[in-house]
Coordinates of C-alpha atoms in Angstrom, one line a residue:
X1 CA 0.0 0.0 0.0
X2 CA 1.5 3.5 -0.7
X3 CA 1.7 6.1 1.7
X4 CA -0.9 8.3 -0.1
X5 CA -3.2 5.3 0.3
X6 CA -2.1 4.5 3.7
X7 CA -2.7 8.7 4.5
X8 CA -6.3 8.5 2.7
X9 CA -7.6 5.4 4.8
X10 CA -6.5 7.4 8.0
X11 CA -9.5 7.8 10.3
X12 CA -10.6 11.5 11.2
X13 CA -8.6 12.5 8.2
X14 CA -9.2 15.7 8.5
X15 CA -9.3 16.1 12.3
X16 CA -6.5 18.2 13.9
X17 CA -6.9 18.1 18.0
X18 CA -5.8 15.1 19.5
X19 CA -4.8 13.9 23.2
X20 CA -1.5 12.7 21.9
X21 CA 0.9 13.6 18.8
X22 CA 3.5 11.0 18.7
X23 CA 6.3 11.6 16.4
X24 CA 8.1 8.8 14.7
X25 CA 6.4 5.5 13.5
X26 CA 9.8 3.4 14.6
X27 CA 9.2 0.7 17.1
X28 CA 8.6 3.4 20.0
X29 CA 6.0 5.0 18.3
X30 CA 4.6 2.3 16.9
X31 CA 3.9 0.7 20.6
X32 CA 3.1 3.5 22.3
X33 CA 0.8 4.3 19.5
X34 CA -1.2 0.4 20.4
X35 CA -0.8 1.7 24.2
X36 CA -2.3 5.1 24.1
X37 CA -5.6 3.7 21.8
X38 CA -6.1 0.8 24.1
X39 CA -6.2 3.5 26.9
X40 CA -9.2 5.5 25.0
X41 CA -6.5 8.6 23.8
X42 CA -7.4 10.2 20.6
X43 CA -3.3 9.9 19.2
X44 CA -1.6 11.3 15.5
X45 CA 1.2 9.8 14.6
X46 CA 3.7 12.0 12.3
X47 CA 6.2 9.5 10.5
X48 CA 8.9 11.4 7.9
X49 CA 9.3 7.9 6.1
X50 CA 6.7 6.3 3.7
X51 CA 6.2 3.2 6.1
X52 CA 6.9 2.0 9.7
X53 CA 10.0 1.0 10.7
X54 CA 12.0 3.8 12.0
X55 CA 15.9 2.7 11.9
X56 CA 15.2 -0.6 9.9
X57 CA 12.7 1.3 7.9
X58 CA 16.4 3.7 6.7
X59 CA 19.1 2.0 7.3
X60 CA 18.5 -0.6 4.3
X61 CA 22.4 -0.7 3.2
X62 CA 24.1 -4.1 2.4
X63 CA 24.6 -6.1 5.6
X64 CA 22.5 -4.4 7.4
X65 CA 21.7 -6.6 10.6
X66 CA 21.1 -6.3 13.9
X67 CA 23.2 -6.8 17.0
X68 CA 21.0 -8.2 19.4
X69 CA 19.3 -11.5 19.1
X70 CA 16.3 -11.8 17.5
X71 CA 14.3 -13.6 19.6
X72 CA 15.0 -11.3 22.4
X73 CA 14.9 -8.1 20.1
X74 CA 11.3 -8.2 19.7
X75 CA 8.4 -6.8 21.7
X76 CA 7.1 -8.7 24.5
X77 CA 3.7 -6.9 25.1
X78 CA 1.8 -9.7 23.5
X79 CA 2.2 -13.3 24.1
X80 CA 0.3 -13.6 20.9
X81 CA 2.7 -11.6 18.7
X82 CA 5.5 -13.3 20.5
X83 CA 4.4 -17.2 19.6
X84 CA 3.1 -16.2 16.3
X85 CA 5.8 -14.1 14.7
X86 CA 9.2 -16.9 13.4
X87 CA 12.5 -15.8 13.5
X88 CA 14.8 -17.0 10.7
X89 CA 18.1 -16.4 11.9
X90 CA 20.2 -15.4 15.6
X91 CA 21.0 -12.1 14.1
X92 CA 17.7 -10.6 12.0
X93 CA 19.3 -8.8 8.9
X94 CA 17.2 -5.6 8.1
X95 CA 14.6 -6.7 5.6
X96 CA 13.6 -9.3 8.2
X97 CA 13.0 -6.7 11.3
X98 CA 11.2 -4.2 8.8
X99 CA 8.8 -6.6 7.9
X100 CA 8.0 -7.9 11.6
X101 CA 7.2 -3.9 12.0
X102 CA 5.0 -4.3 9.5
X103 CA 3.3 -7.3 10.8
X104 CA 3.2 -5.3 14.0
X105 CA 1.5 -2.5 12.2
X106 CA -1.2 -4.5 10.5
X107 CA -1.9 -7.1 13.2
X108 CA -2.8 -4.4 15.4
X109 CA -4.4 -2.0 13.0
X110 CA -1.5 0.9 13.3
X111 CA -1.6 2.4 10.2
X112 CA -4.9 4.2 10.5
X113 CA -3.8 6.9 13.1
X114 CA -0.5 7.7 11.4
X115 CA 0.5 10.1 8.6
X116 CA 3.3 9.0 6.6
X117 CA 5.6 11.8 4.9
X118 CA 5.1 14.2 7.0
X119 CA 8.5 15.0 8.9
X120 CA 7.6 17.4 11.9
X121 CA 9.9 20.7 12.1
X122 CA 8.7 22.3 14.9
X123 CA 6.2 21.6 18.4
X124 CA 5.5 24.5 19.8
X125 CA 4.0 24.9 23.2
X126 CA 1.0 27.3 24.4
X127 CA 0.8 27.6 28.3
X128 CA -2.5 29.6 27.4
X129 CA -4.2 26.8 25.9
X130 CA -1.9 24.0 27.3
X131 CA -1.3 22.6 24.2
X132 CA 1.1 21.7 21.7
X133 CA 1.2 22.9 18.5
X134 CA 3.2 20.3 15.6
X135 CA 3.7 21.4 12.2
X136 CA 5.0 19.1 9.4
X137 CA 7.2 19.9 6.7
X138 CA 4.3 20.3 4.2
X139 CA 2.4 22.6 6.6
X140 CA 0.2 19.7 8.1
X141 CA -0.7 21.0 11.5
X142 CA -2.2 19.5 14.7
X143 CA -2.8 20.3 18.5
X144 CA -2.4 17.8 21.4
X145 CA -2.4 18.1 25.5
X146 CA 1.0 16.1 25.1
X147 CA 3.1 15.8 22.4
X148 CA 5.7 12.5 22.4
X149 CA 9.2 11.6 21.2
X150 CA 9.6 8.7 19.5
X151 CA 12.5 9.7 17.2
X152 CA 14.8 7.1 18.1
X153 CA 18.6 7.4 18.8
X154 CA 20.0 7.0 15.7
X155 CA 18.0 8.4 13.3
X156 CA 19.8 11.7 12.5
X157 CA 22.3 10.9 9.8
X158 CA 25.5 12.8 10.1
X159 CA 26.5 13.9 6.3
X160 CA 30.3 15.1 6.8
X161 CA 30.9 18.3 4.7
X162 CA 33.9 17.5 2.5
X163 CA 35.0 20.1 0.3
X164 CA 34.2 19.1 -3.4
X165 CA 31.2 16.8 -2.3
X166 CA 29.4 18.7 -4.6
X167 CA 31.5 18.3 -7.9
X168 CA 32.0 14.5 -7.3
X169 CA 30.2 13.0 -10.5
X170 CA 29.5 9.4 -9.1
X171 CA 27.2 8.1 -6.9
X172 CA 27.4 9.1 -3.2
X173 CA 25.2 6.9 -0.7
X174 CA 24.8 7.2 2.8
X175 CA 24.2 4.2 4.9
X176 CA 21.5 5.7 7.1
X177 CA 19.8 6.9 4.2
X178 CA 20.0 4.2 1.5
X179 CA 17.8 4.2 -1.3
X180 CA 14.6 1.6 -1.8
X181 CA 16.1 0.0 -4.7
X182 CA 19.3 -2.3 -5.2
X183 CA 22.4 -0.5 -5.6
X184 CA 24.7 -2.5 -7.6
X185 CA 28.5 -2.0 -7.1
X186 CA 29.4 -4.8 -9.7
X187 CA 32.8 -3.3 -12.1
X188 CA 32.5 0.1 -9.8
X189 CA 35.3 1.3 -7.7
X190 CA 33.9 2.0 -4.5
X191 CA 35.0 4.3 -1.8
X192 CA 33.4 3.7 2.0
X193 CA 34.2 6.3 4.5
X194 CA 34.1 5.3 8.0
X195 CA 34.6 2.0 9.5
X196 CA 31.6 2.4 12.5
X197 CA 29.2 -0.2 13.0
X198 CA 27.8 0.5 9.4
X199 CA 30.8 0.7 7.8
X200 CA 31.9 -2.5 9.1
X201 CA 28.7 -4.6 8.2
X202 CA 28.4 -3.1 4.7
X203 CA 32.3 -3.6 3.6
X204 CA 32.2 -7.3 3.1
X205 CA 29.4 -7.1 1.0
X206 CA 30.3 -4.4 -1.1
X207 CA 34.0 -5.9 -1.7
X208 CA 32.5 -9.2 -3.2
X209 CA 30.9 -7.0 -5.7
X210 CA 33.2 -4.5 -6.3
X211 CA 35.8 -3.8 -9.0
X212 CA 38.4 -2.5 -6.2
X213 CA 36.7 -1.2 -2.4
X214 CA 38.9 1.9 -0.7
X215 CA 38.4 2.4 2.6
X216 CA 39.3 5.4 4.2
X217 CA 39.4 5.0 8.1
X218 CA 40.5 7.5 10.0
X219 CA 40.0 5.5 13.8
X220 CA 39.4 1.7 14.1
X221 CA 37.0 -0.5 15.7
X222 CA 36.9 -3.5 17.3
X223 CA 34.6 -6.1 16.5
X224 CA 33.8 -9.5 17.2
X225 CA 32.5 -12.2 15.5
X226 CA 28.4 -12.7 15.1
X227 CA 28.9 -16.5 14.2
X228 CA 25.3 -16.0 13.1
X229 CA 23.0 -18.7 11.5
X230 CA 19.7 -19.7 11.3
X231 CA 17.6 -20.4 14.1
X232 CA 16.9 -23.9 14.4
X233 CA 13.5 -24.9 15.3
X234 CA 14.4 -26.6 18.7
X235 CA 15.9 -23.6 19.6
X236 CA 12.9 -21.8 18.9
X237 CA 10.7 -23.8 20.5
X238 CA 12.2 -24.1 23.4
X239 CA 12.6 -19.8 23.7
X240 CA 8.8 -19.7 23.1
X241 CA 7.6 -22.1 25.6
X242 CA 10.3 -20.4 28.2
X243 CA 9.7 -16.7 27.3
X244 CA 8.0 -15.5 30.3
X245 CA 11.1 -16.7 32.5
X246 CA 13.3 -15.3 30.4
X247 CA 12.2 -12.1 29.8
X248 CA 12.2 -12.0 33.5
X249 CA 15.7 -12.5 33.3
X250 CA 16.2 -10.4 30.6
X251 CA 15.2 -7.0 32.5
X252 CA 17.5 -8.4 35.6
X253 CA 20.0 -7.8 33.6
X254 CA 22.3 -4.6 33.5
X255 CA 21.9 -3.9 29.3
X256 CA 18.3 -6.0 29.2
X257 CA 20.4 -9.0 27.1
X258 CA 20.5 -12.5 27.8
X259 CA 24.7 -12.8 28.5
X260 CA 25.9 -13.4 31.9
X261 CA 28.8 -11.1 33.4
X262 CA 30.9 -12.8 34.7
X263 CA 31.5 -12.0 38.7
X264 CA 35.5 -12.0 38.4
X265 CA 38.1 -9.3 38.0
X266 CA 40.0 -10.0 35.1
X267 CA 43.0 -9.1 37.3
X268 CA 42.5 -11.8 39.6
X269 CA 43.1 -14.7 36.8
X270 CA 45.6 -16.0 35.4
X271 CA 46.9 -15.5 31.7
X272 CA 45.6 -18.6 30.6
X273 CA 42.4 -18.2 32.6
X274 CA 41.7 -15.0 30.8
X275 CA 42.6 -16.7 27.4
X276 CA 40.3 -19.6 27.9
X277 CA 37.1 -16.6 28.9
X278 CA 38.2 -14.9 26.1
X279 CA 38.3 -17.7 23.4
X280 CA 34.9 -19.2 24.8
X281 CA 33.2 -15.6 24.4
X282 CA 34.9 -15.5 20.8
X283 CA 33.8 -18.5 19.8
X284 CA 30.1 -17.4 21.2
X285 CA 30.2 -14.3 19.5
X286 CA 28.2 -11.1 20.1
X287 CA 27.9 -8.1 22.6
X288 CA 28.3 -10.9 25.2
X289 CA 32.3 -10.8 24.9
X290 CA 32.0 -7.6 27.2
X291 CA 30.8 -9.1 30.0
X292 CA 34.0 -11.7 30.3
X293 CA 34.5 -10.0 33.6
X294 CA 32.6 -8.1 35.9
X295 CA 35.6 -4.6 35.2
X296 CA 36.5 -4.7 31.7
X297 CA 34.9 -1.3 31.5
X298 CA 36.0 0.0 35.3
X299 CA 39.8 -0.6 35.0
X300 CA 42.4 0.2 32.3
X301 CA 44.5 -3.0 33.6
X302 CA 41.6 -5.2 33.1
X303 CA 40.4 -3.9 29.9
X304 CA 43.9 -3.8 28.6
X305 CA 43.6 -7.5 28.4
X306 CA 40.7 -8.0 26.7
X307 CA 41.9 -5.3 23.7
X308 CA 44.9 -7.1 23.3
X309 CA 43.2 -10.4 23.0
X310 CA 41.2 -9.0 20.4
X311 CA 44.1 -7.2 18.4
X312 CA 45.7 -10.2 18.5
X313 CA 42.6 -12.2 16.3
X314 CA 43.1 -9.4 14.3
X315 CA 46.5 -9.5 13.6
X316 CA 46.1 -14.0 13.2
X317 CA 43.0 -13.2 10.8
X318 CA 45.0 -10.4 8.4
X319 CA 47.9 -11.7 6.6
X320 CA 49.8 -8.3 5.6
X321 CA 51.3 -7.4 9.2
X322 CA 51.2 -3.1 7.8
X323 CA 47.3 -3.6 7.2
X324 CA 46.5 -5.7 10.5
X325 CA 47.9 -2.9 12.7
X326 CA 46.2 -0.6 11.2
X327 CA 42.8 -2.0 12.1
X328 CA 44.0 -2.5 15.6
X329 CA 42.7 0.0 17.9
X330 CA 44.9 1.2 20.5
X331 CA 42.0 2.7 22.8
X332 CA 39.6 1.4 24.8
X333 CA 37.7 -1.6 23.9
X334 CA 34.1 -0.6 24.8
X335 CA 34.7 3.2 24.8
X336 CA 33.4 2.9 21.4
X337 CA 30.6 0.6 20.3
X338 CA 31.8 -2.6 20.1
X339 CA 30.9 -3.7 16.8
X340 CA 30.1 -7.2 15.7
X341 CA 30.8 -8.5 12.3
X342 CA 30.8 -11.0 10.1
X343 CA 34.1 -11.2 8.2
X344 CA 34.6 -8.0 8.4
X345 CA 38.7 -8.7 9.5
X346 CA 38.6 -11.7 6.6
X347 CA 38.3 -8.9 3.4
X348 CA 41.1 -7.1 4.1
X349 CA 42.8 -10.5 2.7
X350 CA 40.9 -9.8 -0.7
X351 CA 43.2 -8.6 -3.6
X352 CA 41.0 -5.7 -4.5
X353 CA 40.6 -4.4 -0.9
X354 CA 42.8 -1.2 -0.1
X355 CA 42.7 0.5 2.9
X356 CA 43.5 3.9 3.2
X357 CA 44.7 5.7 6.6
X358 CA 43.1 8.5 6.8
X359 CA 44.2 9.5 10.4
X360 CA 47.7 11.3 9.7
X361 CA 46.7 12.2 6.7
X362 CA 43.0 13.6 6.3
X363 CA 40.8 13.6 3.6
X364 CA 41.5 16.6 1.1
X365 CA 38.7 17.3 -1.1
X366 CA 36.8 15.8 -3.6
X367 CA 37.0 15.5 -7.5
X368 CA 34.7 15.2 -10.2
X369 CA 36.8 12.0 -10.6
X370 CA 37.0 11.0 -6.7
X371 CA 38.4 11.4 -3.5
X372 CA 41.8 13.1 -2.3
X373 CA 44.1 12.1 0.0
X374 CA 47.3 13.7 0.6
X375 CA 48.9 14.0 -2.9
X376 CA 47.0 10.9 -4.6
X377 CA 43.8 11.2 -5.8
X378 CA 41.7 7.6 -5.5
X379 CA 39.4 7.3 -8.9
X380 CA 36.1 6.2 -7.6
X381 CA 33.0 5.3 -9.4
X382 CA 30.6 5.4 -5.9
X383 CA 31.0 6.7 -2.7
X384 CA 29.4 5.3 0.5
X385 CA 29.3 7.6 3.8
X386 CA 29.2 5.0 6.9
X387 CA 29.7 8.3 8.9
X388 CA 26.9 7.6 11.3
X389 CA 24.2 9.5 13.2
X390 CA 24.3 13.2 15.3
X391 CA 23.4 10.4 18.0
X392 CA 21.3 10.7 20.9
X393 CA 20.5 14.6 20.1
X394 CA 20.2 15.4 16.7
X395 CA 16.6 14.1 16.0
X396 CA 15.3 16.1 18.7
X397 CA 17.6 19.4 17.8
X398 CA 16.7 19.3 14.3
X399 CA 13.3 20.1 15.0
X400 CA 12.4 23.5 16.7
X401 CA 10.9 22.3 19.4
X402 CA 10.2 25.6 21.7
X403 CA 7.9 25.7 25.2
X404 CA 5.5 28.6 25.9
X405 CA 8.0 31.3 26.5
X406 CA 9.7 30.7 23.6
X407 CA 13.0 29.0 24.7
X408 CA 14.0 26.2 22.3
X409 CA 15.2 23.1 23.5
X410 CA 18.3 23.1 20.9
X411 CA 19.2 26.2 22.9
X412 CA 18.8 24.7 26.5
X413 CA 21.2 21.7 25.4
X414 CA 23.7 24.0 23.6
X415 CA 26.1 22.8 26.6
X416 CA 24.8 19.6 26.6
X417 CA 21.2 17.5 27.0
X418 CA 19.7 18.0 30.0
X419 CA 16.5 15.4 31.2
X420 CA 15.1 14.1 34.0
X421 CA 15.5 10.3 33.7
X422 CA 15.4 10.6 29.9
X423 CA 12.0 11.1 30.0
X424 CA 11.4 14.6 30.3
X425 CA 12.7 18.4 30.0
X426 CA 12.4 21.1 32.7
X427 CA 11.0 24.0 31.4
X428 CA 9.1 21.8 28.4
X429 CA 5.5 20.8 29.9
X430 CA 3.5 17.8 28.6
X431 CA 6.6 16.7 26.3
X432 CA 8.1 13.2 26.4
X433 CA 11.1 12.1 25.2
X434 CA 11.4 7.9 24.6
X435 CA 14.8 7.0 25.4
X436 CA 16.0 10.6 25.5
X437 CA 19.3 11.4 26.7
X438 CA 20.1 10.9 30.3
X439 CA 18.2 7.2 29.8
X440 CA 20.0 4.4 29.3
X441 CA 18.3 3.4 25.9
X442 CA 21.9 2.8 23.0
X443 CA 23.9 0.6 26.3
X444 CA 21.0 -1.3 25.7
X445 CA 18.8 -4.0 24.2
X446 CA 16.3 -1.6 22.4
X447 CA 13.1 -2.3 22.3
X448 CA 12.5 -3.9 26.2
X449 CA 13.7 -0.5 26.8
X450 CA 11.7 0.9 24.7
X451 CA 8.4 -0.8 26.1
X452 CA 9.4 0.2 29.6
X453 CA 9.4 4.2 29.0
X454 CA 6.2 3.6 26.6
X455 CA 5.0 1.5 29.5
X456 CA 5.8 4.5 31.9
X457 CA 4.6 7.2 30.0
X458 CA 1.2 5.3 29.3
X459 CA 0.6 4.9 33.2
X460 CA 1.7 8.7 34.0
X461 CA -0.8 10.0 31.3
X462 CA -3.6 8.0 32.8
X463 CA -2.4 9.2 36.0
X464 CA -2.6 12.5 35.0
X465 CA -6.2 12.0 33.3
X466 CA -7.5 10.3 36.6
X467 CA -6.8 12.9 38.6
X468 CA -8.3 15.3 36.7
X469 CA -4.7 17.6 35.9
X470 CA -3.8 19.2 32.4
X471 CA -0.3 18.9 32.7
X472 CA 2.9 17.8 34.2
X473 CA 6.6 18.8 34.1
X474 CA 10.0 17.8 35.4
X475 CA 11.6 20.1 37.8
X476 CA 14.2 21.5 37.4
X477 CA 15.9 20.5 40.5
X478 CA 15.2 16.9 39.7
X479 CA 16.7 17.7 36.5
X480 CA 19.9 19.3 37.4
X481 CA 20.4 15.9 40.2
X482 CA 19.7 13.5 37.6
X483 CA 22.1 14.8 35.0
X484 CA 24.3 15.0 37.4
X485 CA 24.0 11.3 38.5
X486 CA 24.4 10.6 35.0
X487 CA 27.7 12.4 34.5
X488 CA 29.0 11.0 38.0
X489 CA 28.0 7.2 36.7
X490 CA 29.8 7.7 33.5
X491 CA 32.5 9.2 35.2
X492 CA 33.6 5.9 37.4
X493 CA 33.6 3.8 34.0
X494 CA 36.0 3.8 31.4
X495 CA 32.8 4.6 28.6
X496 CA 33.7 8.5 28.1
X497 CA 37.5 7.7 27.6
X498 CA 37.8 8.2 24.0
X499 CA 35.8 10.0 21.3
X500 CA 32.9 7.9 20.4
X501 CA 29.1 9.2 19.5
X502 CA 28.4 8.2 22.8
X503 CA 30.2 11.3 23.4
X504 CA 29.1 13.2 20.3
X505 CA 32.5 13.3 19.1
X506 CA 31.6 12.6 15.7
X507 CA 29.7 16.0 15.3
X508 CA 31.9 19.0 14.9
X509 CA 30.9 21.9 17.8
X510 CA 28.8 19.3 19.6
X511 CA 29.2 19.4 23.6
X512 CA 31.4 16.7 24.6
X513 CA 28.9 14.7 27.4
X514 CA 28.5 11.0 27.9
X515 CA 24.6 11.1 26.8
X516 CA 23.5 7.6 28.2
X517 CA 22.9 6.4 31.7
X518 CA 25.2 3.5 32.2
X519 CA 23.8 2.3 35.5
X520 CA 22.7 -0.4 34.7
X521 CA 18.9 -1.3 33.2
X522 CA 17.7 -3.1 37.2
X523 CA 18.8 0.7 38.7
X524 CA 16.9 2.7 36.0
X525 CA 13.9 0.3 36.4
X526 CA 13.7 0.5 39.9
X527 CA 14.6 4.6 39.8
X528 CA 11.7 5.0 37.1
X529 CA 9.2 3.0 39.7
X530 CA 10.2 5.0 42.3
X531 CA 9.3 8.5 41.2
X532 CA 6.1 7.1 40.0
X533 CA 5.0 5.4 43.4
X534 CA 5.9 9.0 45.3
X535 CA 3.3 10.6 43.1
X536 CA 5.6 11.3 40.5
X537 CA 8.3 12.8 42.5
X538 CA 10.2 15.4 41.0
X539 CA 7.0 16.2 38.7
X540 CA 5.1 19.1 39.1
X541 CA 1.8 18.5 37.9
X542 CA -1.5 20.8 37.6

């Protein structure tokens, strides 16, 4: 069905005042979207895609795949939805999760209260009326008591500047905004910038149908294997007949995933202790490798031990020794997103596989003909930006989201995003933010965290509607302690050691601030509970 036709079956068409404006159709919106109607709340939902989807519904590069398991990265508000919908594989490559969205869409009738193509530029709040007013890009406008945040994390793609970008007379692609139909790098020289989680997924694929790949990487990752595969169907079975006990264990966990951490410094084995963890959690695969001991990301001793086990498959895996270095990271391992591939290491083995170091020696400039570097210019047919998202932030900033005296919110986090539990913004009544900064949403498994601030915003607004009030903010001295928890939290890890987007390093003039709450999912939980049992303590409601 095409958007138009999906826009033309919408109920109340033509209506404009609603309870609830949601923006963003992703899996946020789309659940808090089935929570709000169930609760009787008249709800518009403003989508800037043509379908659901959200990340999966952009990011539709080669290799696109998730990190977290399938089974596990899935909603769990309907035992129904859980039993019915079949994973194919441990690792759920995009076209897979985008069409369990649409499933999720159409089983529960979604698509009649949202408007596709219509990107929202501005909310603007009246304390007159107590109302926010959304406006879309084509001058759609609505009015709702409270107007919600479902933009997702990574949503905001970051489109580096390079001088000559716009005399380049190839293709140019960027991974978090790829195009509907096949791209098809057969006989084409292919240059990808950036070797992030993206960049890293997408390069093996490309380099099997490439001419000659390029990469220019100016810092590298680490990455472990995914050893993914398909799901077999004893596997499955027995995950479905045991999901209520282990999603049970799944939010006792610290990043709502199914790995254990294992309760040992890494200090306190031996070297061949250590080596056995580490091959076992290699030979697992996944996220999981992080949680070999309970301080790989508290001490630089412990940590060191882990990176160097992990340099060191690198260096076995490459053959040219100049090459293998140079994909060895010298920082932190988990400072960064730890990345998980699938021979990612392997292609750098490939004949027509160059990579470029672009650390010492920036990029230049563009060409009509390609891409310069120092003093040779690479001849490229297509570029690919795996340059990655204005994280965390940029989908709220890039809207001009302003309360009823006028102060925007861009402007309030000009020195860096300031919430109360990631939920809400002093100063910014009635507005929600789902995993917003200051939450700990992208240390995460997504969409159980997800549920749980859809969950928590659902019960607040009923709260608010049975007791008769019109609106509710966070104060700011709940605020200014909870950002400040945040920043103290960070601060007694070893996350905000190196420049990473968790940071927003990536983004030229952005604030340097560790944006996610890395206390662990049990603490937020439990922190989240808390202010709503205590009448929504640091709230002020009216």
């Amino acid at each position: 069905m095409t958007a138009s036709a999906q826009n033309a079956q919408a109920v109340s068409a033509t209506a404009s005042d609603f309870d609830v404006v949601v923006v963003g159709a992703g899996f946020a919106g789309l659940y808090m979207l089935y929570r709000l109607r169930k609760m009787g709340f008249s709800v518009r939902v403003f989508e800037a895609g043509s379908g659901v989807g959200g990340t999966w519904y952009w990011n539709r590069y080669p290799g696109a795949r998730c990190d977290g398991e399938s089974m596990f990265y899935s909603y769990q508000f309907s035992e129904d939805l859980q039993q019915e919908w079949e994973w194919t594989e441990r690792y759920a490559a995009q076209p897979e999760i985008l069409r369990y969205a649409n499933h999720v869409a159409d089983r529960f009738d979604l698509r009649r209260d949202i408007r596709f193509d219509a990107r929202v530029v501005s909310a603007q709040f009246d304390e007159d009326t107590c109302r926010w007013l959304v406006e879309t890009a084509d001058g759609t406008r609505a009015t709702a008591r409270f107007c919600v945040m479902a933009t997702g994390c990574l949503s905001a793609a970051n489109r580096p500047q390079f001088p000559g970008l716009g005399d380049f007379r190839g293709e140019a692609y960027h991974t978090g905004e790829w195009p509907h139909e096949p791209v098809d790098f057969s006989g084409k020289r292919v240059g990808v910038v950036g070797t992030g989680s993206s960049g890293i997924q997408a390069i093996p694929i490309i380099a099997r149908q490439a001419a000659h790949l390029y990469v220019f990487q100016r810092t590298p990752n680490y990455a472990v294997p995914a050893w993914n595969g398909p799901l077999s169907p004893e596997t499955i079975r027995e995950i479905k007949a045991n999901y209520a006990a282990l999603r049970e264990k799944q939010r006792s966990t610290f990043t709502g995933n199914m790995w254990d951490v294992r309760d040992q410094s890494a200090l306190e084995a031996t070297p061949e202790e250590r080596r056995r963890e580490y091959e076992a959690r290699w030979r697992e695969g996944g996220l999981g490798f992080l949680a070999a001991y309970r301080d790989l990301l508290y001490d630089d001793d412990a940590n060191a031990t882990a990176a160097e086990f992990v340099r060191g498959k690198i260096r076995e895996i490459v053959r040219d020794p100049k090459v293998a270095e140079l994909l060895c990271p010298k920082y932190i391992i988990g400072c960064k997103r730890l990345c998980v591939d699938t021979g990612y290491y392997e292609t750098y083995n490939r004949e027509n596989v160059t990579l470029v170091d672009v650390s010492a020696t920036p990029i230049k400039r563009f060409t009509p003909a390609g891409l310069a570097v120092g003093g040779r210019e690479y001849a490229l047919d297509m570029v690919v930006f795996a340059t990655g998202f204005d994280a965390m932030t940029g989908a709220l900033t890039r809207i001009d989201i302003r309360n009823g005296a006028g102060e925007r919110l861009r402007d309030k986090w000009r020195d860096g995003p300031m919430t109360y539990l990631g939920l809400a913004v002093a100063g910014f009544p009635n507005l929600f933010t789902i995993t917003g900064p200051g939450s700990p949403s992208v240390l995460t498994n997504m969409i159980p965290t997800i549920e749980h601030h859809v969950d928590w915003i659902a019960e607040c607004l009923d709260h608010l509607r049975a007791k008769g009030l019109r609106r509710i903010a966070a104060e700011p001295a709940a605020e200014a302690m909870w950002v400040a928890h945040v920043a103290s939290v960070a601060e007694r890890s070893l996350r905000p050691s190196c420049n990473s987007w968790y940071v927003g390093a990536n983004i030229e003039g952005k604030p340097r601030v560790f944006m996610p709450y890395f206390g662990g999912m049990p603490a937020y939980r439990e922190k989240c509970r808390s202010v709503a049992a205590n009448g929504y303590e640091g709230f002020a409601a009216a």
